mmCIF file of C-alpha atoms in Angstrom:
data_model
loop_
_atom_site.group_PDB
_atom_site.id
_atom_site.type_symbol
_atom_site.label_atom_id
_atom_site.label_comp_id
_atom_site.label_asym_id
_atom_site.label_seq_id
_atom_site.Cartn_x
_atom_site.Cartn_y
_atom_site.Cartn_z
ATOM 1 C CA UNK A 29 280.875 198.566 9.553
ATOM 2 C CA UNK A 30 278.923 201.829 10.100
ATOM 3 C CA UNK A 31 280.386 204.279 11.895
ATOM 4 C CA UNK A 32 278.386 206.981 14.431
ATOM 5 C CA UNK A 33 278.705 210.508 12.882
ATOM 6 C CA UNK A 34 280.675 212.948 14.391
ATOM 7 C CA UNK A 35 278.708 214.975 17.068
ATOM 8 C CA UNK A 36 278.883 218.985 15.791
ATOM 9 C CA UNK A 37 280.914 221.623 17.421
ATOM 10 C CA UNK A 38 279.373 222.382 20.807
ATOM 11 C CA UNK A 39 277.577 219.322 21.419
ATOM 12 C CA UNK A 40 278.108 217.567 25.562
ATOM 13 C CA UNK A 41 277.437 214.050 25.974
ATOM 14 C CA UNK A 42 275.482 213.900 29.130
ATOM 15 C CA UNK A 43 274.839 210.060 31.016
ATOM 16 C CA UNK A 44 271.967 208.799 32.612
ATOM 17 C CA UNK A 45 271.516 206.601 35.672
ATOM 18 C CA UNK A 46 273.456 203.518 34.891
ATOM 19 C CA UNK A 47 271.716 201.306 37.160
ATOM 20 C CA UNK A 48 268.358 201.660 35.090
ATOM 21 C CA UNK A 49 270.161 200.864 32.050
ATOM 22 C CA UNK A 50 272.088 197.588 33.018
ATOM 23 C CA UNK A 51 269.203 196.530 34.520
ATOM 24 C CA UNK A 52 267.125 196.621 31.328
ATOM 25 C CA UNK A 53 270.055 195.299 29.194
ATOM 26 C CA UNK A 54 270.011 192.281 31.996
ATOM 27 C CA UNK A 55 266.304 191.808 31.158
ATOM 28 C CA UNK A 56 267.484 190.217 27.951
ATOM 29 C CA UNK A 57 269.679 187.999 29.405
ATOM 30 C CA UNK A 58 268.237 184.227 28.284
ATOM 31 C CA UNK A 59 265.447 185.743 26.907
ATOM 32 C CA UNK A 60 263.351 184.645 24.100
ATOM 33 C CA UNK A 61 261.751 187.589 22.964
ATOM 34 C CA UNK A 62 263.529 189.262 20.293
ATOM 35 C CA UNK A 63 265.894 186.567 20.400
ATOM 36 C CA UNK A 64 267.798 185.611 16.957
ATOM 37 C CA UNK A 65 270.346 183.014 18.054
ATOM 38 C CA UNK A 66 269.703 179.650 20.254
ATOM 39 C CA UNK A 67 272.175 177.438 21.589
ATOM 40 C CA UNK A 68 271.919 174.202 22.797
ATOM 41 C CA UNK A 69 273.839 173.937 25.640
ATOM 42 C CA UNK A 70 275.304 171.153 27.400
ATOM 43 C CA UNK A 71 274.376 167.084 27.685
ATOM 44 C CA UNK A 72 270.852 167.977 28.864
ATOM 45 C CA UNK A 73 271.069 170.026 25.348
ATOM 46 C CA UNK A 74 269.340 173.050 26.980
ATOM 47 C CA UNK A 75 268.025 176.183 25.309
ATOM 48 C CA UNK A 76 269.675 179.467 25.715
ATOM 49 C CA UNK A 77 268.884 182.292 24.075
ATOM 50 C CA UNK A 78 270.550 185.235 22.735
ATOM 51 C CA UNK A 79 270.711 188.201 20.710
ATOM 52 C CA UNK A 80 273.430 188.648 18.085
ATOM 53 C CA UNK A 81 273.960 192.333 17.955
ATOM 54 C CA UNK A 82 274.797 192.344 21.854
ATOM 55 C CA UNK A 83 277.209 188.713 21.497
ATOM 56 C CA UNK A 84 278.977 189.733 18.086
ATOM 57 C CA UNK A 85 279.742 193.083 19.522
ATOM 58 C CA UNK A 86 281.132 192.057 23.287
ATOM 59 C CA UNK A 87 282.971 188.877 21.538
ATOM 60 C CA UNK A 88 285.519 188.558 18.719
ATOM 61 C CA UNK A 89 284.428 184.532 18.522
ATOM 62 C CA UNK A 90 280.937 184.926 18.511
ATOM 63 C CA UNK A 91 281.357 188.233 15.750
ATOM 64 C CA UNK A 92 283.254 185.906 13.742
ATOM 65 C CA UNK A 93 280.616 182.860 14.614
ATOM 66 C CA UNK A 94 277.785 185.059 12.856
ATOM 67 C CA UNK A 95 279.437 185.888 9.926
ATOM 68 C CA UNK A 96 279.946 182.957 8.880
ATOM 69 C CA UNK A 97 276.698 181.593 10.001
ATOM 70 C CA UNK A 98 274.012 184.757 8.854
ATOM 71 C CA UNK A 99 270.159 185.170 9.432
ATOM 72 C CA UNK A 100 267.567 183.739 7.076
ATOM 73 C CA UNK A 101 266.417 186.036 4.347
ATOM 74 C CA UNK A 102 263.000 186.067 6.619
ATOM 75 C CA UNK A 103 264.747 187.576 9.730
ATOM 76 C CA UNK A 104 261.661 186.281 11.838
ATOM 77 C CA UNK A 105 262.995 182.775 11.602
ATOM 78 C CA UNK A 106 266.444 182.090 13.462
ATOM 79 C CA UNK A 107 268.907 180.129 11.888
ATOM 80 C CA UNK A 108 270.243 176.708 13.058
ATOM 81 C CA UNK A 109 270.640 176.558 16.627
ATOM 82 C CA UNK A 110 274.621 176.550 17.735
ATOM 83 C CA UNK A 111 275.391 173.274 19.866
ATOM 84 C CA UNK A 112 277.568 173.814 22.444
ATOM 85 C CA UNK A 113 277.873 169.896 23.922
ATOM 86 C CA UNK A 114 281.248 170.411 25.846
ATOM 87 C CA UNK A 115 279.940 173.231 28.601
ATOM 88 C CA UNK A 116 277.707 173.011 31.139
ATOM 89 C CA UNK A 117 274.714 175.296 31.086
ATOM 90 C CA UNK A 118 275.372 177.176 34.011
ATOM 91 C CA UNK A 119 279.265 178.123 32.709
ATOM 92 C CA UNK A 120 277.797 179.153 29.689
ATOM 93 C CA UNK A 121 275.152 180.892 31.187
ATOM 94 C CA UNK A 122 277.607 183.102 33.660
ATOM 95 C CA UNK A 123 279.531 183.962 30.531
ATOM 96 C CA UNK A 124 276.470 185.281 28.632
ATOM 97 C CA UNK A 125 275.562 187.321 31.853
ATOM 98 C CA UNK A 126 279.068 188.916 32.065
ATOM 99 C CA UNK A 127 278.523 189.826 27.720
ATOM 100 C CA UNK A 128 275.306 191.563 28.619
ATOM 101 C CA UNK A 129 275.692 193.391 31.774
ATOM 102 C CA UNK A 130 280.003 193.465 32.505
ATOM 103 C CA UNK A 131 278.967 191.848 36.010
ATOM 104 C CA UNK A 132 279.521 187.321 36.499
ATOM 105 C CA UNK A 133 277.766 185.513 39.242
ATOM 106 C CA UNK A 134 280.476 182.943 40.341
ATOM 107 C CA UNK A 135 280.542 180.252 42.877
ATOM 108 C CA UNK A 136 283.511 177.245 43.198
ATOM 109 C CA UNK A 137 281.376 174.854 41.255
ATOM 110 C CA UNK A 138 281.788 176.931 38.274
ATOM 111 C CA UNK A 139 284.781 179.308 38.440
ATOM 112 C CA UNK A 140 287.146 177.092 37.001
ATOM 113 C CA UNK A 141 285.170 176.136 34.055
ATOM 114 C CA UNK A 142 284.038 179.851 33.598
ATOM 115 C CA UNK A 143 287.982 180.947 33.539
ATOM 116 C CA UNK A 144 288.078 178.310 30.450
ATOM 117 C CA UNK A 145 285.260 179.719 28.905
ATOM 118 C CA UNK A 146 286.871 183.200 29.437
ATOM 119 C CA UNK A 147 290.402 182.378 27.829
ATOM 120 C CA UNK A 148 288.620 180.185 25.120
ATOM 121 C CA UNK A 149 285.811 183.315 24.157
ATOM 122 C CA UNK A 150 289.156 185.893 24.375
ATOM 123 C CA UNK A 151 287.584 187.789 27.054
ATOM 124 C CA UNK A 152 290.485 188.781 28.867
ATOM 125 C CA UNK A 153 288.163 191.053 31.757
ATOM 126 C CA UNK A 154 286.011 187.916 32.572
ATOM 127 C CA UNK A 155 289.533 186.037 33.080
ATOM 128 C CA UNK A 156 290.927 188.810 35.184
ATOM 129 C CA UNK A 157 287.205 188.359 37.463
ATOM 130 C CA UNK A 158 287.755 184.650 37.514
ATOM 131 C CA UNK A 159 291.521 185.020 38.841
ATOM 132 C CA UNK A 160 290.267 187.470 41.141
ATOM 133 C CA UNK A 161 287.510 184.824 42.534
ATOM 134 C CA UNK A 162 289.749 182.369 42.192
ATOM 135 C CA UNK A 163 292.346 183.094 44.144
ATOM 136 C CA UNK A 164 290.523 184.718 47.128
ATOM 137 C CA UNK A 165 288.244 182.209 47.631
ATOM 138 C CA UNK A 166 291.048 179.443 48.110
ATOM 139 C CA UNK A 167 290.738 176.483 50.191
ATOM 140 C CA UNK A 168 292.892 173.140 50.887
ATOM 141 C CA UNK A 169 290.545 170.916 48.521
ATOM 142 C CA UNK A 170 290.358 173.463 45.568
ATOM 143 C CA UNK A 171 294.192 174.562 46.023
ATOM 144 C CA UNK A 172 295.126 171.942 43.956
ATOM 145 C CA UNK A 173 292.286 172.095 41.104
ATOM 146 C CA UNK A 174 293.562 175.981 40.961
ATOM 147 C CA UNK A 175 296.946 175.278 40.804
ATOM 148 C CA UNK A 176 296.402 172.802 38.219
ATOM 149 C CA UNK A 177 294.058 174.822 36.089
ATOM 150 C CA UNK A 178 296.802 177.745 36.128
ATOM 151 C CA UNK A 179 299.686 175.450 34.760
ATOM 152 C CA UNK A 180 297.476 174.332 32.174
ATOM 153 C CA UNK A 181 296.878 177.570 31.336
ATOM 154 C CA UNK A 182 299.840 179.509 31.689
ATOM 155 C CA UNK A 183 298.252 181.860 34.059
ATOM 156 C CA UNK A 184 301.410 182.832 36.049
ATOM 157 C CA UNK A 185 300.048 185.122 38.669
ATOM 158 C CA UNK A 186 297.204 182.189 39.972
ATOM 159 C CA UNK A 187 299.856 180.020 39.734
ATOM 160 C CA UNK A 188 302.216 182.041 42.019
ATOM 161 C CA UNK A 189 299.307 182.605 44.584
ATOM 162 C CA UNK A 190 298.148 178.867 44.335
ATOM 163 C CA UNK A 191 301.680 178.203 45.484
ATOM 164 C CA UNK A 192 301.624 180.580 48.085
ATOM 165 C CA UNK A 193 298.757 179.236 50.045
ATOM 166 C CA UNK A 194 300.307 175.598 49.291
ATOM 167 C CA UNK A 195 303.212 176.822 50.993
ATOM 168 C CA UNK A 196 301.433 177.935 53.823
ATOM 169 C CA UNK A 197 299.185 174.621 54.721
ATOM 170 C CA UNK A 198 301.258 171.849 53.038
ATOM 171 C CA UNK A 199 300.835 169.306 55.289
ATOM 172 C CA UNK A 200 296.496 169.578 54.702
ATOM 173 C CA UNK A 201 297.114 170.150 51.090
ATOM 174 C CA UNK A 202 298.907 166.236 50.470
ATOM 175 C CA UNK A 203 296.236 164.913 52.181
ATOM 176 C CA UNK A 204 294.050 165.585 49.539
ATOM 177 C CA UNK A 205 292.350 163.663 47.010
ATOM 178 C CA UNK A 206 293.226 166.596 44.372
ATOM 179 C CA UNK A 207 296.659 166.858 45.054
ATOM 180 C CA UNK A 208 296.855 162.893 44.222
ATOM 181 C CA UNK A 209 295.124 164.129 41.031
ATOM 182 C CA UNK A 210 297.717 166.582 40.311
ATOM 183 C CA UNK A 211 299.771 165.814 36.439
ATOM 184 C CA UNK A 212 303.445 165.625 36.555
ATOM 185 C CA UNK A 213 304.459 169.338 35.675
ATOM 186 C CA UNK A 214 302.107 170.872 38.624
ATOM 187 C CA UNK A 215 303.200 168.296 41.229
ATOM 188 C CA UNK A 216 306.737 169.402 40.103
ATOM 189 C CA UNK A 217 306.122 173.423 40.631
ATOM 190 C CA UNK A 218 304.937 172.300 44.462
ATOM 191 C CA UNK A 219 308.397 170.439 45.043
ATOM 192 C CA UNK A 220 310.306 173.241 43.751
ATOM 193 C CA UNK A 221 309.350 175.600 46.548
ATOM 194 C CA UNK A 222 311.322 176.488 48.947
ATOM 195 C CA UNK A 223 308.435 177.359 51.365
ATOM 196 C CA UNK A 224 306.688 173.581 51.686
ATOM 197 C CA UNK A 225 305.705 173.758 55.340
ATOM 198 C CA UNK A 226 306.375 170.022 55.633
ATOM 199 C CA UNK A 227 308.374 167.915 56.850
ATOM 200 C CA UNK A 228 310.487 165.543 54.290
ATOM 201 C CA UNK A 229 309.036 162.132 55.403
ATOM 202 C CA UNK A 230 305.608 163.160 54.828
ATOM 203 C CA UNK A 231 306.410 164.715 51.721
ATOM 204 C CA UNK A 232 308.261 161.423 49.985
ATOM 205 C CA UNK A 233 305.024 159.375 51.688
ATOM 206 C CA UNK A 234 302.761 162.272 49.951
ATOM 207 C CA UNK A 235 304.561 161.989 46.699
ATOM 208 C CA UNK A 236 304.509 158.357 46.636
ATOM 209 C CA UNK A 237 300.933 157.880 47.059
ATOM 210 C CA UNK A 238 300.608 160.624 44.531
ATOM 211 C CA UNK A 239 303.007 158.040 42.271
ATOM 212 C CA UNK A 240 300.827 155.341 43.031
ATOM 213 C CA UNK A 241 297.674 156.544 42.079
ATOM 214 C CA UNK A 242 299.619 157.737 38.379
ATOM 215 C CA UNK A 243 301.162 154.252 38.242
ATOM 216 C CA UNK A 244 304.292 156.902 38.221
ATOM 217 C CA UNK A 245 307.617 154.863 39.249
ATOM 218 C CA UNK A 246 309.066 156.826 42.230
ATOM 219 C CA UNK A 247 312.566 155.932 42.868
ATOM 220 C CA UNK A 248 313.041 157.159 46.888
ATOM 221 C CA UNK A 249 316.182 158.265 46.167
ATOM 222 C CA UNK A 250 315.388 160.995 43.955
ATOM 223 C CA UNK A 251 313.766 162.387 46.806
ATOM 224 C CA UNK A 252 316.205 161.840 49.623
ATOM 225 C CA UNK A 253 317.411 165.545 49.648
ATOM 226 C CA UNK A 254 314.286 167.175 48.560
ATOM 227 C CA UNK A 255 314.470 168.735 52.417
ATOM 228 C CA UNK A 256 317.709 170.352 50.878
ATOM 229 C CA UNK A 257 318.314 173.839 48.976
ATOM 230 C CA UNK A 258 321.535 175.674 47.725
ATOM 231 C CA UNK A 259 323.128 177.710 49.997
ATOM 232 C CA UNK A 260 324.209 181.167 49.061
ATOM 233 C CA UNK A 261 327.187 182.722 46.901
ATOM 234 C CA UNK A 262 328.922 182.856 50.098
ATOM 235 C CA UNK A 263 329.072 179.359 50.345
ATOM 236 C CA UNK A 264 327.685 177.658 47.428
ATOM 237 C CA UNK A 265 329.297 173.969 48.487
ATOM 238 C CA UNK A 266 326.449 173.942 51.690
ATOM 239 C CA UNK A 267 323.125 173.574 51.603
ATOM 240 C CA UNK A 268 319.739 175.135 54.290
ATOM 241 C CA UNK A 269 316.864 173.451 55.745
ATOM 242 C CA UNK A 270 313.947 173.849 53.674
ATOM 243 C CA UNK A 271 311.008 175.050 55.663
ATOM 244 C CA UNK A 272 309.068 172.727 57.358
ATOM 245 C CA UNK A 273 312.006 169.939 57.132
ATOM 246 C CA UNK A 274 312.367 168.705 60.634
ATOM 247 C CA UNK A 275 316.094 168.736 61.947
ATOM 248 C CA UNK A 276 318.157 165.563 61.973
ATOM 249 C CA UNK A 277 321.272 164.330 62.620
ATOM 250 C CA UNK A 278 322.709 163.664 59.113
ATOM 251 C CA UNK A 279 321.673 167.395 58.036
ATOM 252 C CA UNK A 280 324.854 168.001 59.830
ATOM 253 C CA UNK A 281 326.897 166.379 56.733
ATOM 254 C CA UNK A 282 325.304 168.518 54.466
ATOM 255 C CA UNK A 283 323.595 171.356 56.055
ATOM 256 C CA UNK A 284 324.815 174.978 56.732
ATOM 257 C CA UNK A 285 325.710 175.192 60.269
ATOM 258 C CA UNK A 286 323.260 178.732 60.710
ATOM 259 C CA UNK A 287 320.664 176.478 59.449
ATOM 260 C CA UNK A 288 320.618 173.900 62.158
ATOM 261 C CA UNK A 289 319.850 176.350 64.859
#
């Protein structure tokens, strides 16, 4: 790889405006003219074009892609276009615009499928702008997806915030179509908080339909003290109220007195 020389003793490296520059860099974006690489992108197996030098040198996977795949000894003809099947044009698109200018245009049709892109390209700033969009742009239908999409990923921070609006809005949250869609390890991370703003009843019913819609045998037992959490060291042998658990009389067999009132 060649390396920039040394500037001499003396020298000052002075910037221009920034604005003009990523601006012109954006000009290339999807571009065909002096374009080298072409991918075909998607089921509707549209164009896209690109330009090596600026992909191989923002992206460990495509640097490596290149190598392996070079130009044509006439390096006016491009090589074999690079089919991409499995993303959608528009993902693929947002992370070409974040290689070229450091800047992604996201909306919640995309951002979830543009934080895969990110973890599967190794570009650990475009994850950190997904996460970011991610989790402030939240609502009760896309808690779930989020939540989800975290798990799978091991991305511990979304998951902690997707829990944390779950907690606060529970009772919406069940109602929805992706919470029945939820697998087995994320429905479990919801049931292990301690801050479900629900009441038990609705919570087994929620659980059940989520069972039912797995084909997921749901014994009701297993659930009948879900409403339940240890006490403290004080008095490890009683249990609290979980938050949102409506009081009832046989809490009172169970239940930390303080946690009644």
């Amino acid at each position: 790889m060649a390396l920039v020389p040394a500037p001499p003793p003396g020298s000052a490296l002075l910037r221009g405006g920034a604005a003009s520059f990523t601006a012109d860099i954006r000009s290339l974006l999807h571009n065909p003219l002096f374009s080298d690489v072409t991918f075909i992108v998607g089921k509707e197996r549209r164009e896209l074009y690109g330009h090596r030098c600026v992909l191989a040198c923002r992206c460990r996977v495509f640097h490596e892609m290149f190598l392996e795949q070079p130009l044509l000894a006439d390096s006016s003809q491009q090589g074999q276009p690079i089919v991409l099947s499995d993303v959608q044009p528009e993902v693929f698109l947002a992370v070409m615009e974040f290689l070229y200018t450091n800047c992604v245009t996201l909306h919640s049709c995309i951002a979830l499928e543009v934080l895969t892109s990110a973890l599967e390209y190794g570009l650990e700033d475009l994850r950190k702008l997904c996460v970011q969009y991610i989790t402030d742009t939240l609502t009760v239908e896309l808690a779930c997806e989020a939540l989800q999409a975290a798990v799978t990923y091991g991305q511990d921070d979304m998951k902690k915030q997707c829990l944390t609006f779950i907690e606060g809005a529970t009772q919406d949250v069940v109602r929805t179509q992706t919470f029945r869609e939820l697998s087995d390890q994320s429905l479990l991370v919801i049931l292990q908080s301690d801050g479900l703003t629900i009441d038990e009843v609705e919570l087994v019913r929620a659980v059940r339909e989520w069972a039912h819609v797995n084909s997921v045998a749901v014994v009701g037992e297993a659930w009948k003290f879900h409403a339940l959490k240890k006490g403290g060291r004080a008095q490890p042998h009683l249990l609290k109220r979980r938050a949102g658990t409506l009081p009832r009389e046989h809490h009172r067999r169970y239940l930390d007195p303080s946690s009644l009132k």
